[in-house]
Amino acid sequence: MSDIVTGPDGQPRCRWCAGGQELLDYHDTEWGFPVQEDSRLFEKLSLEGFQSGLSWRTILVKRDNFREAFDHFDFNKIARYTDHDVERLLQNEGIIRHRGKIEAVLNNARLAQAIVERDGSLAAYIWRFEPDKDKLAPPRTVTTSPESVALSKALKKQGWKFVGPTTMYAFMQSMGLINDHPEECVIRSKVERARELFKRPGR
């Protein structure tokens, strides 16, 4: 089966975005475009953890609920959460009520603070793992890479949770560290242009 589907405007797109309007909008305006804001990077790291065992669409339709519940993923605020907040979140029907995943966000928020203190920003740290585009596998052909394995190991060594290599590869795809839109996808050239203009943090 081809990785390409024809969108409502007649243009070719990644097949996975055909599952609903929210996926199409996400594909066209977010997936693969480079991100340097720490809060957005932390949000995606957190939501990728919540996605474990679920579909991205399930998470995407609840994203606004997650943002409201987790102070828009301001990790400085989340780092101050207590057991009371965990219980509050477990009662929130608008999010995924999984104790381990919720507690992982709190744990990771405190560790994100440590990265910022040491490296200046979460973005500066994350973007060090950007792959050499000349050594990338063809788009949509792999689910891990040496760089996603390295990022996973580096975060796990610091105590981060729900950051396996496959999860980190999906994170890299979505946050623009790689352009994994197939050559035929109408959005690929837009992402590539955005990556060319993007100023890598910490460099």
mmCIF file with all atom_site columns, C-alpha atoms in Angstrom:
data_model
loop_
_atom_site.group_PDB
_atom_site.id
_atom_site.type_symbol
_atom_site.label_atom_id
_atom_site.label_alt_id
_atom_site.label_comp_id
_atom_site.label_asym_id
_atom_site.label_entity_id
_atom_site.label_seq_id
_atom_site.pdbx_PDB_ins_code
_atom_site.Cartn_x
_atom_site.Cartn_y
_atom_site.Cartn_z
_atom_site.occupancy
_atom_site.B_iso_or_equiv
_atom_site.pdbx_formal_charge
_atom_site.auth_seq_id
_atom_site.auth_comp_id
_atom_site.auth_asym_id
_atom_site.auth_atom_id
_atom_site.pdbx_PDB_model_num
ATOM 1   C CA . MET A 1 1   ? 0.000   0.000  0.000  1.00 0.00 ? 1   MET A CA 1
ATOM 2   C CA . SER A 1 2   ? 1.276   3.447  -0.885 1.00 0.00 ? 2   SER A CA 1
ATOM 3   C CA . ASP A 1 3   ? 2.216   5.897  1.887  1.00 0.00 ? 3   ASP A CA 1
ATOM 4   C CA . ILE A 1 4   ? 0.411   8.597  -0.110 1.00 0.00 ? 4   ILE A CA 1
ATOM 5   C CA . VAL A 1 5   ? -3.274  9.555  -0.217 1.00 0.00 ? 5   VAL A CA 1
ATOM 6   C CA . THR A 1 6   ? -5.024  12.318 -2.140 1.00 0.00 ? 6   THR A CA 1
ATOM 7   C CA . GLY A 1 7   ? -6.195  15.101 0.157  1.00 0.00 ? 7   GLY A CA 1
ATOM 8   C CA . PRO A 1 8   ? -9.492  17.017 -0.092 1.00 0.00 ? 8   PRO A CA 1
ATOM 9   C CA . ASP A 1 9   ? -7.739  19.640 -2.222 1.00 0.00 ? 9   ASP A CA 1
ATOM 10  C CA . GLY A 1 10  ? -6.520  17.007 -4.675 1.00 0.00 ? 10  GLY A CA 1
ATOM 11  C CA . GLN A 1 11  ? -2.914  17.201 -3.440 1.00 0.00 ? 11  GLN A CA 1
ATOM 12  C CA . PRO A 1 12  ? -0.901  14.138 -2.332 1.00 0.00 ? 12  PRO A CA 1
ATOM 13  C CA . ARG A 1 13  ? -0.275  13.727 1.388  1.00 0.00 ? 13  ARG A CA 1
ATOM 14  C CA . CYS A 1 14  ? 0.946   11.160 3.912  1.00 0.00 ? 14  CYS A CA 1
ATOM 15  C CA . ARG A 1 15  ? -1.653  8.413  4.161  1.00 0.00 ? 15  ARG A CA 1
ATOM 16  C CA . TRP A 1 16  ? -1.829  8.602  7.979  1.00 0.00 ? 16  TRP A CA 1
ATOM 17  C CA . CYS A 1 17  ? -3.440  12.061 7.873  1.00 0.00 ? 17  CYS A CA 1
ATOM 18  C CA . ALA A 1 18  ? -6.590  10.759 6.173  1.00 0.00 ? 18  ALA A CA 1
ATOM 19  C CA . GLY A 1 19  ? -8.111  9.575  9.466  1.00 0.00 ? 19  GLY A CA 1
ATOM 20  C CA . GLY A 1 20  ? -9.894  12.817 10.312 1.00 0.00 ? 20  GLY A CA 1
ATOM 21  C CA . GLN A 1 21  ? -9.822  16.587 9.987  1.00 0.00 ? 21  GLN A CA 1
ATOM 22  C CA . GLU A 1 22  ? -7.750  16.993 13.143 1.00 0.00 ? 22  GLU A CA 1
ATOM 23  C CA . LEU A 1 23  ? -5.078  14.698 11.697 1.00 0.00 ? 23  LEU A CA 1
ATOM 24  C CA . LEU A 1 24  ? -5.117  16.549 8.383  1.00 0.00 ? 24  LEU A CA 1
ATOM 25  C CA . ASP A 1 25  ? -4.701  19.923 10.108 1.00 0.00 ? 25  ASP A CA 1
ATOM 26  C CA . TYR A 1 26  ? -1.925  18.549 12.318 1.00 0.00 ? 26  TYR A CA 1
ATOM 27  C CA . HIS A 1 27  ? -0.149  17.049 9.298  1.00 0.00 ? 27  HIS A CA 1
ATOM 28  C CA . ASP A 1 28  ? -0.356  20.242 7.248  1.00 0.00 ? 28  ASP A CA 1
ATOM 29  C CA . THR A 1 29  ? 0.634   22.765 9.927  1.00 0.00 ? 29  THR A CA 1
ATOM 30  C CA . GLU A 1 30  ? 2.688   20.986 12.598 1.00 0.00 ? 30  GLU A CA 1
ATOM 31  C CA . TRP A 1 31  ? 4.125   17.555 11.815 1.00 0.00 ? 31  TRP A CA 1
ATOM 32  C CA . GLY A 1 32  ? 7.749   17.927 10.781 1.00 0.00 ? 32  GLY A CA 1
ATOM 33  C CA . PHE A 1 33  ? 8.002   21.695 11.156 1.00 0.00 ? 33  PHE A CA 1
ATOM 34  C CA . PRO A 1 34  ? 10.971  22.526 13.432 1.00 0.00 ? 34  PRO A CA 1
ATOM 35  C CA . VAL A 1 35  ? 10.229  23.568 17.011 1.00 0.00 ? 35  VAL A CA 1
ATOM 36  C CA . GLN A 1 36  ? 12.465  25.353 19.492 1.00 0.00 ? 36  GLN A CA 1
ATOM 37  C CA . GLU A 1 37  ? 10.032  26.426 22.237 1.00 0.00 ? 37  GLU A CA 1
ATOM 38  C CA . ASP A 1 38  ? 10.788  24.433 25.386 1.00 0.00 ? 38  ASP A CA 1
ATOM 39  C CA . SER A 1 39  ? 7.134   24.177 26.410 1.00 0.00 ? 39  SER A CA 1
ATOM 40  C CA . ARG A 1 40  ? 6.147   22.697 23.044 1.00 0.00 ? 40  ARG A CA 1
ATOM 41  C CA . LEU A 1 41  ? 9.017   20.239 23.115 1.00 0.00 ? 41  LEU A CA 1
ATOM 42  C CA . PHE A 1 42  ? 8.104   19.161 26.634 1.00 0.00 ? 42  PHE A CA 1
ATOM 43  C CA . GLU A 1 43  ? 4.453   18.900 25.654 1.00 0.00 ? 43  GLU A CA 1
ATOM 44  C CA . LYS A 1 44  ? 5.279   16.559 22.794 1.00 0.00 ? 44  LYS A CA 1
ATOM 45  C CA . LEU A 1 45  ? 7.612   14.465 24.931 1.00 0.00 ? 45  LEU A CA 1
ATOM 46  C CA . SER A 1 46  ? 4.784   14.144 27.452 1.00 0.00 ? 46  SER A CA 1
ATOM 47  C CA . LEU A 1 47  ? 2.067   13.396 24.922 1.00 0.00 ? 47  LEU A CA 1
ATOM 48  C CA . GLU A 1 48  ? 4.231   10.818 23.166 1.00 0.00 ? 48  GLU A CA 1
ATOM 49  C CA . GLY A 1 49  ? 4.434   9.076  26.530 1.00 0.00 ? 49  GLY A CA 1
ATOM 50  C CA . PHE A 1 50  ? 0.662   9.170  26.922 1.00 0.00 ? 50  PHE A CA 1
ATOM 51  C CA . GLN A 1 51  ? 0.307   7.791  23.399 1.00 0.00 ? 51  GLN A CA 1
ATOM 52  C CA . SER A 1 52  ? 2.168   4.613  24.317 1.00 0.00 ? 52  SER A CA 1
ATOM 53  C CA . GLY A 1 53  ? -0.192  1.759  23.415 1.00 0.00 ? 53  GLY A CA 1
ATOM 54  C CA . LEU A 1 54  ? -2.720  4.153  21.863 1.00 0.00 ? 54  LEU A CA 1
ATOM 55  C CA . SER A 1 55  ? -3.190  6.026  18.574 1.00 0.00 ? 55  SER A CA 1
ATOM 56  C CA . TRP A 1 56  ? -1.985  9.581  18.036 1.00 0.00 ? 56  TRP A CA 1
ATOM 57  C CA . ARG A 1 57  ? -5.519  10.573 17.045 1.00 0.00 ? 57  ARG A CA 1
ATOM 58  C CA . THR A 1 58  ? -6.719  9.535  20.510 1.00 0.00 ? 58  THR A CA 1
ATOM 59  C CA . ILE A 1 59  ? -4.208  11.935 22.052 1.00 0.00 ? 59  ILE A CA 1
ATOM 60  C CA . LEU A 1 60  ? -4.692  14.710 19.525 1.00 0.00 ? 60  LEU A CA 1
ATOM 61  C CA . VAL A 1 61  ? -8.440  15.027 20.121 1.00 0.00 ? 61  VAL A CA 1
ATOM 62  C CA . LYS A 1 62  ? -7.700  15.368 23.848 1.00 0.00 ? 62  LYS A CA 1
ATOM 63  C CA . ARG A 1 63  ? -4.735  17.727 23.454 1.00 0.00 ? 63  ARG A CA 1
ATOM 64  C CA . ASP A 1 64  ? -6.560  20.855 24.583 1.00 0.00 ? 64  ASP A CA 1
ATOM 65  C CA . ASN A 1 65  ? -7.732  18.982 27.673 1.00 0.00 ? 65  ASN A CA 1
ATOM 66  C CA . PHE A 1 66  ? -4.161  17.893 28.382 1.00 0.00 ? 66  PHE A CA 1
ATOM 67  C CA . ARG A 1 67  ? -2.926  21.468 27.995 1.00 0.00 ? 67  ARG A CA 1
ATOM 68  C CA . GLU A 1 68  ? -5.494  22.796 30.437 1.00 0.00 ? 68  GLU A CA 1
ATOM 69  C CA . ALA A 1 69  ? -4.842  20.010 32.930 1.00 0.00 ? 69  ALA A CA 1
ATOM 70  C CA . PHE A 1 70  ? -1.045  20.372 32.813 1.00 0.00 ? 70  PHE A CA 1
ATOM 71  C CA . ASP A 1 71  ? -0.687  24.185 32.840 1.00 0.00 ? 71  ASP A CA 1
ATOM 72  C CA . HIS A 1 72  ? 0.072   24.205 29.097 1.00 0.00 ? 72  HIS A CA 1
ATOM 73  C CA . PHE A 1 73  ? 3.042   21.959 29.817 1.00 0.00 ? 73  PHE A CA 1
ATOM 74  C CA . ASP A 1 74  ? 5.008   24.636 31.643 1.00 0.00 ? 74  ASP A CA 1
ATOM 75  C CA . PHE A 1 75  ? 7.464   22.239 33.234 1.00 0.00 ? 75  PHE A CA 1
ATOM 76  C CA . ASN A 1 76  ? 8.456   24.776 35.885 1.00 0.00 ? 76  ASN A CA 1
ATOM 77  C CA . LYS A 1 77  ? 4.884   24.681 37.164 1.00 0.00 ? 77  LYS A CA 1
ATOM 78  C CA . ILE A 1 78  ? 4.510   20.934 36.736 1.00 0.00 ? 78  ILE A CA 1
ATOM 79  C CA . ALA A 1 79  ? 7.722   20.360 38.694 1.00 0.00 ? 79  ALA A CA 1
ATOM 80  C CA . ARG A 1 80  ? 5.911   21.773 41.737 1.00 0.00 ? 80  ARG A CA 1
ATOM 81  C CA . TYR A 1 81  ? 2.970   19.380 41.434 1.00 0.00 ? 81  TYR A CA 1
ATOM 82  C CA . THR A 1 82  ? 2.277   17.180 44.447 1.00 0.00 ? 82  THR A CA 1
ATOM 83  C CA . ASP A 1 83  ? 0.451   13.918 45.101 1.00 0.00 ? 83  ASP A CA 1
ATOM 84  C CA . HIS A 1 84  ? -2.708  16.014 45.327 1.00 0.00 ? 84  HIS A CA 1
ATOM 85  C CA . ASP A 1 85  ? -2.208  17.047 41.698 1.00 0.00 ? 85  ASP A CA 1
ATOM 86  C CA . VAL A 1 86  ? -1.730  13.430 40.659 1.00 0.00 ? 86  VAL A CA 1
ATOM 87  C CA . GLU A 1 87  ? -5.053  12.545 42.244 1.00 0.00 ? 87  GLU A CA 1
ATOM 88  C CA . ARG A 1 88  ? -6.670  15.593 40.613 1.00 0.00 ? 88  ARG A CA 1
ATOM 89  C CA . LEU A 1 89  ? -5.416  14.485 37.214 1.00 0.00 ? 89  LEU A CA 1
ATOM 90  C CA . LEU A 1 90  ? -6.593  10.926 37.764 1.00 0.00 ? 90  LEU A CA 1
ATOM 91  C CA . GLN A 1 91  ? -10.117 12.308 38.157 1.00 0.00 ? 91  GLN A CA 1
ATOM 92  C CA . ASN A 1 92  ? -9.934  14.296 34.905 1.00 0.00 ? 92  ASN A CA 1
ATOM 93  C CA . GLU A 1 93  ? -12.036 12.462 32.334 1.00 0.00 ? 93  GLU A CA 1
ATOM 94  C CA . GLY A 1 94  ? -10.699 14.679 29.530 1.00 0.00 ? 94  GLY A CA 1
ATOM 95  C CA . ILE A 1 95  ? -7.218  13.113 29.564 1.00 0.00 ? 95  ILE A CA 1
ATOM 96  C CA . ILE A 1 96  ? -5.708  9.627  29.696 1.00 0.00 ? 96  ILE A CA 1
ATOM 97  C CA . ARG A 1 97  ? -6.017  8.641  33.349 1.00 0.00 ? 97  ARG A CA 1
ATOM 98  C CA . HIS A 1 98  ? -2.953  6.444  33.706 1.00 0.00 ? 98  HIS A CA 1
ATOM 99  C CA . ARG A 1 99  ? -1.111  6.927  36.986 1.00 0.00 ? 99  ARG A CA 1
ATOM 100 C CA . GLY A 1 100 ? 2.261   5.839  35.664 1.00 0.00 ? 100 GLY A CA 1
ATOM 101 C CA . LYS A 1 101 ? 2.111   8.194  32.686 1.00 0.00 ? 101 LYS A CA 1
ATOM 102 C CA . ILE A 1 102 ? 0.918   11.111 34.825 1.00 0.00 ? 102 ILE A CA 1
ATOM 103 C CA . GLU A 1 103 ? 3.660   10.550 37.373 1.00 0.00 ? 103 GLU A CA 1
ATOM 104 C CA . ALA A 1 104 ? 6.180   10.325 34.519 1.00 0.00 ? 104 ALA A CA 1
ATOM 105 C CA . VAL A 1 105 ? 5.246   13.859 33.387 1.00 0.00 ? 105 VAL A CA 1
ATOM 106 C CA . LEU A 1 106 ? 5.922   15.189 36.895 1.00 0.00 ? 106 LEU A CA 1
ATOM 107 C CA . ASN A 1 107 ? 9.205   13.291 37.083 1.00 0.00 ? 107 ASN A CA 1
ATOM 108 C CA . ASN A 1 108 ? 10.288  14.461 33.630 1.00 0.00 ? 108 ASN A CA 1
ATOM 109 C CA . ALA A 1 109 ? 9.366   18.082 34.392 1.00 0.00 ? 109 ALA A CA 1
ATOM 110 C CA . ARG A 1 110 ? 11.867  18.171 37.253 1.00 0.00 ? 110 ARG A CA 1
ATOM 111 C CA . LEU A 1 111 ? 14.507  16.610 35.045 1.00 0.00 ? 111 LEU A CA 1
ATOM 112 C CA . ALA A 1 112 ? 13.761  19.127 32.282 1.00 0.00 ? 112 ALA A CA 1
ATOM 113 C CA . GLN A 1 113 ? 14.520  21.884 34.785 1.00 0.00 ? 113 GLN A CA 1
ATOM 114 C CA . ALA A 1 114 ? 17.898  20.272 35.420 1.00 0.00 ? 114 ALA A CA 1
ATOM 115 C CA . ILE A 1 115 ? 18.634  20.221 31.675 1.00 0.00 ? 115 ILE A CA 1
ATOM 116 C CA . VAL A 1 116 ? 17.760  23.921 31.378 1.00 0.00 ? 116 VAL A CA 1
ATOM 117 C CA . GLU A 1 117 ? 19.989  24.768 34.323 1.00 0.00 ? 117 GLU A CA 1
ATOM 118 C CA . ARG A 1 118 ? 22.862  22.839 32.773 1.00 0.00 ? 118 ARG A CA 1
ATOM 119 C CA . ASP A 1 119 ? 22.395  23.500 29.042 1.00 0.00 ? 119 ASP A CA 1
ATOM 120 C CA . GLY A 1 120 ? 20.445  26.753 28.879 1.00 0.00 ? 120 GLY A CA 1
ATOM 121 C CA . SER A 1 121 ? 17.282  25.299 27.350 1.00 0.00 ? 121 SER A CA 1
ATOM 122 C CA . LEU A 1 122 ? 15.602  22.004 26.655 1.00 0.00 ? 122 LEU A CA 1
ATOM 123 C CA . ALA A 1 123 ? 15.725  22.880 22.958 1.00 0.00 ? 123 ALA A CA 1
ATOM 124 C CA . ALA A 1 124 ? 19.500  23.337 22.957 1.00 0.00 ? 124 ALA A CA 1
ATOM 125 C CA . TYR A 1 125 ? 19.859  19.870 24.451 1.00 0.00 ? 125 TYR A CA 1
ATOM 126 C CA . ILE A 1 126 ? 17.325  18.125 22.195 1.00 0.00 ? 126 ILE A CA 1
ATOM 127 C CA . TRP A 1 127 ? 18.621  19.605 18.939 1.00 0.00 ? 127 TRP A CA 1
ATOM 128 C CA . ARG A 1 128 ? 22.081  18.188 19.562 1.00 0.00 ? 128 ARG A CA 1
ATOM 129 C CA . PHE A 1 129 ? 20.572  14.888 18.484 1.00 0.00 ? 129 PHE A CA 1
ATOM 130 C CA . GLU A 1 130 ? 19.451  16.115 15.074 1.00 0.00 ? 130 GLU A CA 1
ATOM 131 C CA . PRO A 1 131 ? 20.528  13.495 12.511 1.00 0.00 ? 131 PRO A CA 1
ATOM 132 C CA . ASP A 1 132 ? 22.694  14.241 9.510  1.00 0.00 ? 132 ASP A CA 1
ATOM 133 C CA . LYS A 1 133 ? 20.053  14.387 6.773  1.00 0.00 ? 133 LYS A CA 1
ATOM 134 C CA . ASP A 1 134 ? 22.450  12.773 4.289  1.00 0.00 ? 134 ASP A CA 1
ATOM 135 C CA . LYS A 1 135 ? 22.520  9.625  6.443  1.00 0.00 ? 135 LYS A CA 1
ATOM 136 C CA . LEU A 1 136 ? 18.763  9.312  7.003  1.00 0.00 ? 136 LEU A CA 1
ATOM 137 C CA . ALA A 1 137 ? 16.754  6.319  5.907  1.00 0.00 ? 137 ALA A CA 1
ATOM 138 C CA . PRO A 1 138 ? 14.153  6.993  3.201  1.00 0.00 ? 138 PRO A CA 1
ATOM 139 C CA . PRO A 1 139 ? 11.020  8.637  4.646  1.00 0.00 ? 139 PRO A CA 1
ATOM 140 C CA . ARG A 1 140 ? 8.527   6.431  6.500  1.00 0.00 ? 140 ARG A CA 1
ATOM 141 C CA . THR A 1 141 ? 10.692  3.302  6.306  1.00 0.00 ? 141 THR A CA 1
ATOM 142 C CA . VAL A 1 142 ? 12.014  2.970  9.881  1.00 0.00 ? 142 VAL A CA 1
ATOM 143 C CA . THR A 1 143 ? 10.705  3.450  13.425 1.00 0.00 ? 143 THR A CA 1
ATOM 144 C CA . THR A 1 144 ? 14.017  4.099  15.170 1.00 0.00 ? 144 THR A CA 1
ATOM 145 C CA . SER A 1 145 ? 17.382  5.567  14.261 1.00 0.00 ? 145 SER A CA 1
ATOM 146 C CA . PRO A 1 146 ? 20.819  5.728  15.857 1.00 0.00 ? 146 PRO A CA 1
ATOM 147 C CA . GLU A 1 147 ? 19.963  9.253  16.988 1.00 0.00 ? 147 GLU A CA 1
ATOM 148 C CA . SER A 1 148 ? 16.642  8.307  18.553 1.00 0.00 ? 148 SER A CA 1
ATOM 149 C CA . VAL A 1 149 ? 18.376  5.460  20.369 1.00 0.00 ? 149 VAL A CA 1
ATOM 150 C CA . ALA A 1 150 ? 21.054  7.884  21.585 1.00 0.00 ? 150 ALA A CA 1
ATOM 151 C CA . LEU A 1 151 ? 18.475  10.433 22.774 1.00 0.00 ? 151 LEU A CA 1
ATOM 152 C CA . SER A 1 152 ? 16.493  7.711  24.522 1.00 0.00 ? 152 SER A CA 1
ATOM 153 C CA . LYS A 1 153 ? 19.574  6.401  26.303 1.00 0.00 ? 153 LYS A CA 1
ATOM 154 C CA . ALA A 1 154 ? 20.708  9.893  27.302 1.00 0.00 ? 154 ALA A CA 1
ATOM 155 C CA . LEU A 1 155 ? 17.316  10.803 28.790 1.00 0.00 ? 155 LEU A CA 1
ATOM 156 C CA . LYS A 1 156 ? 16.872  7.446  30.514 1.00 0.00 ? 156 LYS A CA 1
ATOM 157 C CA . LYS A 1 157 ? 20.301  7.804  32.085 1.00 0.00 ? 157 LYS A CA 1
ATOM 158 C CA . GLN A 1 158 ? 19.083  11.043 33.667 1.00 0.00 ? 158 GLN A CA 1
ATOM 159 C CA . GLY A 1 159 ? 15.941  9.320  34.936 1.00 0.00 ? 159 GLY A CA 1
ATOM 160 C CA . TRP A 1 160 ? 13.349  10.260 32.294 1.00 0.00 ? 160 TRP A CA 1
ATOM 161 C CA . LYS A 1 161 ? 10.444  7.857  31.801 1.00 0.00 ? 161 LYS A CA 1
ATOM 162 C CA . PHE A 1 162 ? 8.418   6.810  28.726 1.00 0.00 ? 162 PHE A CA 1
ATOM 163 C CA . VAL A 1 163 ? 11.215  7.873  26.370 1.00 0.00 ? 163 VAL A CA 1
ATOM 164 C CA . GLY A 1 164 ? 12.002  4.679  24.457 1.00 0.00 ? 164 GLY A CA 1
ATOM 165 C CA . PRO A 1 165 ? 13.786  4.765  21.077 1.00 0.00 ? 165 PRO A CA 1
ATOM 166 C CA . THR A 1 166 ? 10.586  4.380  19.021 1.00 0.00 ? 166 THR A CA 1
ATOM 167 C CA . THR A 1 167 ? 8.883   7.101  21.056 1.00 0.00 ? 167 THR A CA 1
ATOM 168 C CA . MET A 1 168 ? 11.874  9.390  20.552 1.00 0.00 ? 168 MET A CA 1
ATOM 169 C CA . TYR A 1 169 ? 11.869  8.722  16.810 1.00 0.00 ? 169 TYR A CA 1
ATOM 170 C CA . ALA A 1 170 ? 8.203   9.748  16.626 1.00 0.00 ? 170 ALA A CA 1
ATOM 171 C CA . PHE A 1 171 ? 9.136   12.841 18.648 1.00 0.00 ? 171 PHE A CA 1
ATOM 172 C CA . MET A 1 172 ? 11.931  13.698 16.206 1.00 0.00 ? 172 MET A CA 1
ATOM 173 C CA . GLN A 1 173 ? 9.575   13.258 13.250 1.00 0.00 ? 173 GLN A CA 1
ATOM 174 C CA . SER A 1 174 ? 6.944   15.544 14.708 1.00 0.00 ? 174 SER A CA 1
ATOM 175 C CA . MET A 1 175 ? 9.231   18.268 16.066 1.00 0.00 ? 175 MET A CA 1
ATOM 176 C CA . GLY A 1 176 ? 11.156  18.682 12.828 1.00 0.00 ? 176 GLY A CA 1
ATOM 177 C CA . LEU A 1 177 ? 14.487  17.117 13.717 1.00 0.00 ? 177 LEU A CA 1
ATOM 178 C CA . ILE A 1 178 ? 13.915  15.073 10.574 1.00 0.00 ? 178 ILE A CA 1
ATOM 179 C CA . ASN A 1 179 ? 11.641  15.566 7.567  1.00 0.00 ? 179 ASN A CA 1
ATOM 180 C CA . ASP A 1 180 ? 9.870   12.240 7.231  1.00 0.00 ? 180 ASP A CA 1
ATOM 181 C CA . HIS A 1 181 ? 7.193   13.343 4.770  1.00 0.00 ? 181 HIS A CA 1
ATOM 182 C CA . PRO A 1 182 ? 7.580   11.213 1.605  1.00 0.00 ? 182 PRO A CA 1
ATOM 183 C CA . GLU A 1 183 ? 8.925   12.966 -1.475 1.00 0.00 ? 183 GLU A CA 1
ATOM 184 C CA . GLU A 1 184 ? 5.459   12.969 -3.057 1.00 0.00 ? 184 GLU A CA 1
ATOM 185 C CA . CYS A 1 185 ? 3.757   14.658 -0.096 1.00 0.00 ? 185 CYS A CA 1
ATOM 186 C CA . VAL A 1 186 ? 2.776   18.271 -0.821 1.00 0.00 ? 186 VAL A CA 1
ATOM 187 C CA . ILE A 1 187 ? 3.894   19.322 2.662  1.00 0.00 ? 187 ILE A CA 1
ATOM 188 C CA . ARG A 1 188 ? 7.434   17.947 2.401  1.00 0.00 ? 188 ARG A CA 1
ATOM 189 C CA . SER A 1 189 ? 8.834   20.977 0.541  1.00 0.00 ? 189 SER A CA 1
ATOM 190 C CA . LYS A 1 190 ? 7.217   23.353 3.049  1.00 0.00 ? 190 LYS A CA 1
ATOM 191 C CA . VAL A 1 191 ? 8.834   21.478 5.923  1.00 0.00 ? 191 VAL A CA 1
ATOM 192 C CA . GLU A 1 192 ? 12.176  21.425 4.135  1.00 0.00 ? 192 GLU A CA 1
ATOM 193 C CA . ARG A 1 193 ? 12.019  25.187 3.607  1.00 0.00 ? 193 ARG A CA 1
ATOM 194 C CA . ALA A 1 194 ? 11.155  25.729 7.269  1.00 0.00 ? 194 ALA A CA 1
ATOM 195 C CA . ARG A 1 195 ? 14.097  23.552 8.301  1.00 0.00 ? 195 ARG A CA 1
ATOM 196 C CA . GLU A 1 196 ? 16.436  25.535 6.034  1.00 0.00 ? 196 GLU A CA 1
ATOM 197 C CA . LEU A 1 197 ? 15.373  28.808 7.683  1.00 0.00 ? 197 LEU A CA 1
ATOM 198 C CA . PHE A 1 198 ? 15.360  27.390 11.204 1.00 0.00 ? 198 PHE A CA 1
ATOM 199 C CA . LYS A 1 199 ? 18.080  28.637 13.547 1.00 0.00 ? 199 LYS A CA 1
ATOM 200 C CA . ARG A 1 200 ? 19.203  25.693 15.630 1.00 0.00 ? 200 ARG A CA 1
ATOM 201 C CA . PRO A 1 201 ? 19.101  26.579 19.339 1.00 0.00 ? 201 PRO A CA 1
ATOM 202 C CA . GLY A 1 202 ? 22.403  26.633 21.148 1.00 0.00 ? 202 GLY A CA 1
ATOM 203 C CA . ARG A 1 203 ? 24.432  27.116 17.961 1.00 0.00 ? 203 ARG A CA 1
#
